[in-house]
């Protein structure tokens, strides 16, 4: 279905945009433990990007379908 493909594409686009925007923040400086900071910071960046991308996509879809 074209609508489902558009929805999946919107999720990928918003994930990419949120990853691009959040990559400007250096999470390794904020995290407390000194060991293994870069790996944990990268994992945090990916999780936050997924969450933010999902929320933005849901917001856009809600505006599109309910207005």
PDB file of C-alpha atoms in Angstrom:
ATOM      1  CA  UNK A   1       0.000   0.000   0.000  1.00  0.00           C
ATOM      2  CA  UNK A   2       1.320   3.453  -0.901  1.00  0.00           C
ATOM      3  CA  UNK A   3       0.134   4.944   2.389  1.00  0.00           C
ATOM      4  CA  UNK A   4       2.127   2.427   4.446  1.00  0.00           C
ATOM      5  CA  UNK A   5       5.251   2.968   2.349  1.00  0.00           C
ATOM      6  CA  UNK A   6       4.908   6.722   2.868  1.00  0.00           C
ATOM      7  CA  UNK A   7       4.543   6.207   6.604  1.00  0.00           C
ATOM      8  CA  UNK A   8       7.678   4.034   6.782  1.00  0.00           C
ATOM      9  CA  UNK A   9       9.560   6.544   4.646  1.00  0.00           C
ATOM     10  CA  UNK A  10       8.476   9.334   6.993  1.00  0.00           C
ATOM     11  CA  UNK A  11       9.840   7.381   9.974  1.00  0.00           C
ATOM     12  CA  UNK A  12      13.206   6.932   8.251  1.00  0.00           C
ATOM     13  CA  UNK A  13      13.402  10.592   7.249  1.00  0.00           C
ATOM     14  CA  UNK A  14      12.581  11.847  10.742  1.00  0.00           C
ATOM     15  CA  UNK A  15      15.077   9.380  12.248  1.00  0.00           C
ATOM     16  CA  UNK A  16      17.782  10.668   9.923  1.00  0.00           C
ATOM     17  CA  UNK A  17      16.977  14.294  10.678  1.00  0.00           C
ATOM     18  CA  UNK A  18      16.929  13.726  14.427  1.00  0.00           C
ATOM     19  CA  UNK A  19      20.215  11.805  14.224  1.00  0.00           C
ATOM     20  CA  UNK A  20      21.758  14.666  12.257  1.00  0.00           C
ATOM     21  CA  UNK A  21      20.520  17.254  14.752  1.00  0.00           C
ATOM     22  CA  UNK A  22      21.500  15.303  17.863  1.00  0.00           C
ATOM     23  CA  UNK A  23      24.957  14.426  16.513  1.00  0.00           C
ATOM     24  CA  UNK A  24      25.992  18.015  17.216  1.00  0.00           C
ATOM     25  CA  UNK A  25      25.767  17.310  20.952  1.00  0.00           C
ATOM     26  CA  UNK A  26      28.795  15.675  22.573  1.00  0.00           C
ATOM     27  CA  UNK A  27      27.152  13.182  24.926  1.00  0.00           C
ATOM     28  CA  UNK A  28      30.530  11.745  25.977  1.00  0.00           C
ATOM     29  CA  UNK A  29      31.309  14.927  27.915  1.00  0.00           C
ATOM     30  CA  UNK A  30      28.040  14.726  29.843  1.00  0.00           C
ATOM     31  CA  UNK A  31      28.276  11.059  30.855  1.00  0.00           C
ATOM     32  CA  UNK A  32      29.828  10.382  34.253  1.00  0.00           C
ATOM     33  CA  UNK A  33      31.819   7.102  34.035  1.00  0.00           C
ATOM     34  CA  UNK A  34      35.197   7.651  32.425  1.00  0.00           C
ATOM     35  CA  UNK A  35      35.577   4.184  30.896  1.00  0.00           C
ATOM     36  CA  UNK A  36      33.761   3.202  27.712  1.00  0.00           C
ATOM     37  CA  UNK A  37      32.278   6.663  27.187  1.00  0.00           C
ATOM     38  CA  UNK A  38      32.275   6.803  23.370  1.00  0.00           C
ATOM     39  CA  UNK A  39      30.409   3.513  22.907  1.00  0.00           C
ATOM     40  CA  UNK A  40      27.739   4.416  25.454  1.00  0.00           C
ATOM     41  CA  UNK A  41      27.428   7.926  24.043  1.00  0.00           C
ATOM     42  CA  UNK A  42      26.929   6.549  20.518  1.00  0.00           C
ATOM     43  CA  UNK A  43      24.295   4.113  21.788  1.00  0.00           C
ATOM     44  CA  UNK A  44      22.539   6.960  23.610  1.00  0.00           C
ATOM     45  CA  UNK A  45      22.615   9.047  20.432  1.00  0.00           C
ATOM     46  CA  UNK A  46      20.992   6.247  18.434  1.00  0.00           C
ATOM     47  CA  UNK A  47      18.277   5.628  21.045  1.00  0.00           C
ATOM     48  CA  UNK A  48      17.455   9.312  21.406  1.00  0.00           C
ATOM     49  CA  UNK A  49      17.367   9.696  17.623  1.00  0.00           C
ATOM     50  CA  UNK A  50      14.952   6.789  17.308  1.00  0.00           C
ATOM     51  CA  UNK A  51      12.692   8.168  20.043  1.00  0.00           C
ATOM     52  CA  UNK A  52      12.713  11.709  18.683  1.00  0.00           C
ATOM     53  CA  UNK A  53      12.209  10.516  15.116  1.00  0.00           C
ATOM     54  CA  UNK A  54       9.229   8.401  16.183  1.00  0.00           C
ATOM     55  CA  UNK A  55       7.639  11.270  18.092  1.00  0.00           C
ATOM     56  CA  UNK A  56       8.094  13.728  15.235  1.00  0.00           C
ATOM     57  CA  UNK A  57       6.693  11.239  12.707  1.00  0.00           C
ATOM     58  CA  UNK A  58       3.685  10.550  14.941  1.00  0.00           C
ATOM     59  CA  UNK A  59       3.087  14.282  15.259  1.00  0.00           C
ATOM     60  CA  UNK A  60       3.227  14.790  11.490  1.00  0.00           C
ATOM     61  CA  UNK A  61       0.946  11.810  10.861  1.00  0.00           C
ATOM     62  CA  UNK A  62      -1.540  13.047  13.456  1.00  0.00           C
ATOM     63  CA  UNK A  63      -1.661  16.436  11.779  1.00  0.00           C
ATOM     64  CA  UNK A  64      -2.081  14.871   8.339  1.00  0.00           C
ATOM     65  CA  UNK A  65      -4.873  12.451   9.253  1.00  0.00           C
ATOM     66  CA  UNK A  66      -6.829  14.436  11.825  1.00  0.00           C
ATOM     67  CA  UNK A  67      -7.010  17.822  10.140  1.00  0.00           C
TER      68      UNK A  67
END
